[in-house]
Amino acid sequence: MAANVFLIIDDHPIFSQALVTLLGDAFPGSKFLTAGTLDQGRGLLLSSSPPPIVLLDINLPDSKGAHGARELIRVMPGVKIIALSAEDAPDRQTRLLRSGVHGFLSKTVQPDIFIAKLNELIRAQMRTQRIDSQQTSVGQFEFLSERQKAVIIELARGRSNKEIALSLGIGAETVKTHVSEIIRRLNVRNRAEAIRHFMMRGAIIESNE
C-alpha cells in the first residue's frame, strides 16, 4: 500500500500509538502526526504539507460528534477526514457523512478489516464536502489564506493572541502579523471590526462546549 501522511486525533494515547504501529506496517514509509485534542489537531493540520489524511475520534475532550469534522473542514476545505468511533450506529454514521467526513471506521473491528476498509477510503474519490445547512463555511473568504481563516475563527471565539498561538502551534508575533493582514484584507480598522465583519458575512462559529 502507498505511503501517506496521517494525522491521528484521539485522546487515548495507547490507542493512538497502536494505530501508528498498525498503519506503519500497512503503509510503509508513511508519516504520522498525533494529537490528543481538536485544537492540537487543527494546528498540526494547518502546518502539515502535504495535507494529511485525518483519522478523527468523534468523542474528544474538546469536541463531540460531528463538530470536530465541521471545524477541520472550515479551516481546510477539501481535507479527507475519516471518523473513528467505538459506536457504529447507522444514524450516527449518517450524521457524520452529512457533516462532510469522507468515511467512517469502527474501532471495534479486527485490524485486517480496519486496514482493508481504510485503504478503500483512501483510494475512493472525495465526495463534495458540505457543512450543515444552518452553518456557513469560512471557505467564502477566499481572499484570506488558510492560516488567516484559522486565526479569525479563533478571534471570533474571543481568544487572545497567546491563546491562538498555543492553539495553532505558531508564535504570538506570527499571530499578530496574521491579525494585521486580516484587518487590511477586510478593509476594517481593528480586530473588533474584523470579527463583526466576519460574523455578519454569515460565518457562524460553534463553541467547543
Short mmCIF file of C-alpha atoms in Angstrom, two decimals:
data_model
loop_
_atom_site.label_atom_id
_atom_site.label_comp_id
_atom_site.label_asym_id
_atom_site.label_seq_id
_atom_site.Cartn_x
_atom_site.Cartn_y
_atom_site.Cartn_z
CA MET A 1 0.00 0.00 0.00
CA ALA A 2 1.17 3.53 -0.80
CA ALA A 3 2.81 5.81 1.75
CA ASN A 4 0.67 8.65 3.11
CA VAL A 5 0.69 11.39 5.71
CA PHE A 6 -1.73 10.54 8.53
CA LEU A 7 -2.99 12.83 11.28
CA ILE A 8 -4.47 10.81 14.15
CA ILE A 9 -6.60 12.90 16.52
CA ASP A 10 -7.51 10.74 19.52
CA ASP A 11 -7.33 11.37 23.25
CA HIS A 12 -6.35 7.79 24.15
CA PRO A 13 -2.53 7.60 23.81
CA ILE A 14 -2.41 3.79 23.86
CA PHE A 15 -4.93 3.51 21.01
CA SER A 16 -3.22 6.29 19.10
CA GLN A 17 0.20 4.66 19.31
CA ALA A 18 -1.22 1.24 18.48
CA LEU A 19 -2.81 2.77 15.40
CA VAL A 20 0.52 4.30 14.36
CA THR A 21 2.12 0.86 14.61
CA LEU A 22 -0.70 -0.80 12.69
CA LEU A 23 -0.69 1.80 9.91
CA GLY A 24 3.10 1.85 9.78
CA ASP A 25 3.12 -1.85 8.93
CA ALA A 26 0.29 -1.49 6.39
CA PHE A 27 1.53 1.72 4.73
CA PRO A 28 5.36 1.58 4.80
CA GLY A 29 7.12 4.92 4.57
CA SER A 30 4.12 6.88 5.83
CA LYS A 31 4.45 9.91 8.11
CA PHE A 32 2.38 10.13 11.29
CA LEU A 33 1.19 13.12 13.30
CA THR A 34 -0.74 12.62 16.54
CA ALA A 35 -2.87 14.93 18.66
CA GLY A 36 -4.99 14.40 21.76
CA THR A 37 -7.42 17.29 21.24
CA LEU A 38 -9.17 19.00 18.36
CA ASP A 39 -7.20 22.20 18.97
CA GLN A 40 -3.89 20.34 18.72
CA GLY A 41 -5.09 18.51 15.64
CA ARG A 42 -6.14 21.73 13.94
CA GLY A 43 -2.70 23.22 14.47
CA LEU A 44 -0.97 20.15 13.02
CA LEU A 45 -3.39 20.09 10.09
CA LEU A 46 -2.63 23.67 9.15
CA SER A 47 1.13 23.19 9.43
CA SER A 48 1.30 19.91 7.51
CA SER A 49 2.42 19.77 3.90
CA PRO A 50 1.08 17.92 2.01
CA PRO A 51 -2.32 17.88 3.76
CA PRO A 52 -2.72 14.67 5.78
CA ILE A 53 -5.45 12.06 5.85
CA VAL A 54 -7.20 12.75 9.15
CA LEU A 55 -8.34 9.92 11.41
CA LEU A 56 -10.63 11.71 13.84
CA ASP A 57 -12.02 10.32 17.08
CA ILE A 58 -15.53 11.79 17.33
CA ASN A 59 -15.50 11.84 21.14
CA LEU A 60 -12.68 14.20 22.05
CA PRO A 61 -12.40 16.23 25.28
CA ASP A 62 -12.96 19.48 23.34
CA SER A 63 -15.26 18.17 20.61
CA LYS A 64 -18.17 15.77 20.44
CA GLY A 65 -19.99 14.30 17.46
CA ALA A 66 -19.73 15.95 14.05
CA HIS A 67 -18.48 19.31 15.36
CA GLY A 68 -14.81 18.38 15.05
CA ALA A 69 -15.16 17.36 11.41
CA ARG A 70 -17.01 20.56 10.54
CA GLU A 71 -14.35 22.62 12.27
CA LEU A 72 -11.47 20.98 10.38
CA ILE A 73 -13.30 21.34 7.07
CA ARG A 74 -13.81 25.03 7.80
CA VAL A 75 -10.12 25.68 8.28
CA MET A 76 -9.02 23.41 5.42
CA PRO A 77 -11.74 22.73 2.82
CA GLY A 78 -11.15 19.51 0.94
CA VAL A 79 -9.36 17.70 3.77
CA LYS A 80 -10.05 13.95 3.81
CA ILE A 81 -11.46 13.08 7.25
CA ILE A 82 -12.22 9.54 8.37
CA ALA A 83 -14.25 9.40 11.57
CA LEU A 84 -13.38 6.86 14.27
CA SER A 85 -15.70 5.60 16.99
CA ALA A 86 -16.45 2.50 19.05
CA GLU A 87 -20.14 3.24 18.43
CA ASP A 88 -21.18 2.46 14.88
CA ALA A 89 -24.92 3.10 14.90
CA PRO A 90 -26.17 3.77 11.33
CA ASP A 91 -27.83 7.08 12.27
CA ARG A 92 -24.57 8.38 13.75
CA GLN A 93 -22.67 7.41 10.61
CA THR A 94 -25.27 9.22 8.50
CA ARG A 95 -24.90 12.41 10.55
CA LEU A 96 -21.14 12.27 10.22
CA LEU A 97 -21.28 11.79 6.46
CA ARG A 98 -23.65 14.73 6.19
CA SER A 99 -21.16 16.85 8.12
CA GLY A 100 -18.58 16.29 5.38
CA VAL A 101 -16.46 13.37 6.56
CA HIS A 102 -15.09 11.10 3.87
CA GLY A 103 -15.92 7.87 5.70
CA PHE A 104 -16.38 6.07 8.99
CA LEU A 105 -14.38 3.29 10.66
CA SER A 106 -15.30 1.38 13.80
CA LYS A 107 -12.64 0.97 16.47
CA THR A 108 -14.07 -2.44 17.33
CA VAL A 109 -13.35 -4.27 14.05
CA GLN A 110 -10.43 -6.65 13.53
CA PRO A 111 -7.16 -4.98 12.43
CA ASP A 112 -7.14 -6.57 8.96
CA ILE A 113 -10.70 -5.38 8.31
CA PHE A 114 -9.82 -1.91 9.60
CA ILE A 115 -6.84 -1.65 7.23
CA ALA A 116 -8.79 -3.00 4.25
CA LYS A 117 -11.62 -0.50 4.75
CA LEU A 118 -9.17 2.34 5.37
CA ASN A 119 -7.35 1.54 2.15
CA GLU A 120 -10.67 1.59 0.27
CA LEU A 121 -11.49 5.01 1.71
CA ILE A 122 -8.05 6.41 0.87
CA ARG A 123 -8.42 5.25 -2.74
CA ALA A 124 -12.03 6.44 -3.05
CA GLN A 125 -12.72 9.77 -4.71
CA MET A 126 -13.72 12.58 -2.38
CA ARG A 127 -17.38 13.47 -2.19
CA THR A 128 -18.32 17.14 -2.23
CA GLN A 129 -17.99 18.33 1.32
CA ARG A 130 -20.74 20.48 2.74
CA ILE A 131 -21.47 22.00 6.10
CA ASP A 132 -24.88 21.53 7.75
CA SER A 133 -27.45 23.89 6.23
CA GLN A 134 -27.54 26.24 9.23
CA GLN A 135 -23.76 26.68 9.09
CA THR A 136 -21.81 28.79 6.61
CA SER A 137 -18.29 27.76 5.68
CA VAL A 138 -15.45 30.25 6.01
CA GLY A 139 -14.46 28.99 2.57
CA GLN A 140 -16.30 32.02 1.16
CA PHE A 141 -13.43 34.19 2.46
CA GLU A 142 -11.20 33.18 -0.43
CA PHE A 143 -9.10 36.33 -0.10
CA LEU A 144 -7.77 35.01 3.22
CA SER A 145 -5.15 32.27 3.42
CA GLU A 146 -5.98 29.02 5.23
CA ARG A 147 -3.88 30.17 8.20
CA GLN A 148 -5.65 33.55 8.30
CA LYS A 149 -9.03 31.79 8.27
CA ALA A 150 -7.93 29.71 11.24
CA VAL A 151 -6.79 32.84 13.09
CA ILE A 152 -10.02 34.76 12.53
CA ILE A 153 -12.06 31.77 13.70
CA GLU A 154 -10.09 31.86 16.95
CA LEU A 155 -10.57 35.63 17.19
CA ALA A 156 -14.31 35.16 16.80
CA ARG A 157 -14.21 32.77 19.75
CA GLY A 158 -12.76 35.55 21.88
CA ARG A 159 -9.29 34.10 22.21
CA SER A 160 -6.20 36.21 22.83
CA ASN A 161 -3.13 36.23 20.59
CA LYS A 162 -1.33 33.99 23.10
CA GLU A 163 -4.21 31.50 23.19
CA ILE A 164 -4.39 31.48 19.39
CA ALA A 165 -0.65 30.87 19.17
CA LEU A 166 -0.92 27.87 21.50
CA SER A 167 -3.95 26.51 19.66
CA LEU A 168 -2.38 26.74 16.20
CA GLY A 169 1.18 25.93 17.21
CA ILE A 170 2.65 29.23 15.98
CA GLY A 171 4.35 32.20 17.65
CA ALA A 172 2.43 35.10 19.19
CA GLU A 173 4.22 37.54 16.87
CA THR A 174 3.11 35.46 13.89
CA VAL A 175 -0.47 35.67 15.15
CA LYS A 176 -0.13 39.45 15.44
CA THR A 177 1.12 39.60 11.84
CA HIS A 178 -1.83 37.48 10.64
CA VAL A 179 -4.30 39.69 12.53
CA SER A 180 -2.84 42.82 10.95
CA GLU A 181 -3.10 41.26 7.49
CA ILE A 182 -6.70 40.12 8.16
CA ILE A 183 -7.62 43.68 9.16
CA ARG A 184 -6.02 45.02 5.98
CA ARG A 185 -7.70 42.48 3.71
CA LEU A 186 -11.12 43.01 5.28
CA ASN A 187 -10.60 46.78 4.98
CA VAL A 188 -11.53 47.46 8.62
CA ARG A 189 -9.87 49.48 11.41
CA ASN A 190 -9.29 46.92 14.17
CA ARG A 191 -9.79 43.32 15.26
CA ALA A 192 -13.23 44.03 16.76
CA GLU A 193 -14.45 45.33 13.40
CA ALA A 194 -12.83 42.35 11.67
CA ILE A 195 -14.76 39.95 13.89
CA ARG A 196 -18.05 41.82 13.34
CA HIS A 197 -17.47 41.82 9.58
CA PHE A 198 -16.63 38.12 9.67
CA MET A 199 -19.76 37.23 11.63
CA MET A 200 -22.02 39.48 9.55
CA ARG A 201 -20.88 37.61 6.45
CA GLY A 202 -22.54 34.51 7.92
CA ALA A 203 -19.54 32.66 9.34
CA ILE A 204 -21.23 31.15 12.39
CA ILE A 205 -18.65 29.85 14.84
CA GLU A 206 -19.54 26.95 17.09
CA SER A 207 -18.45 26.80 20.70
CA ASN A 208 -16.21 23.94 21.77
CA GLU A 209 -18.52 23.27 24.69
#
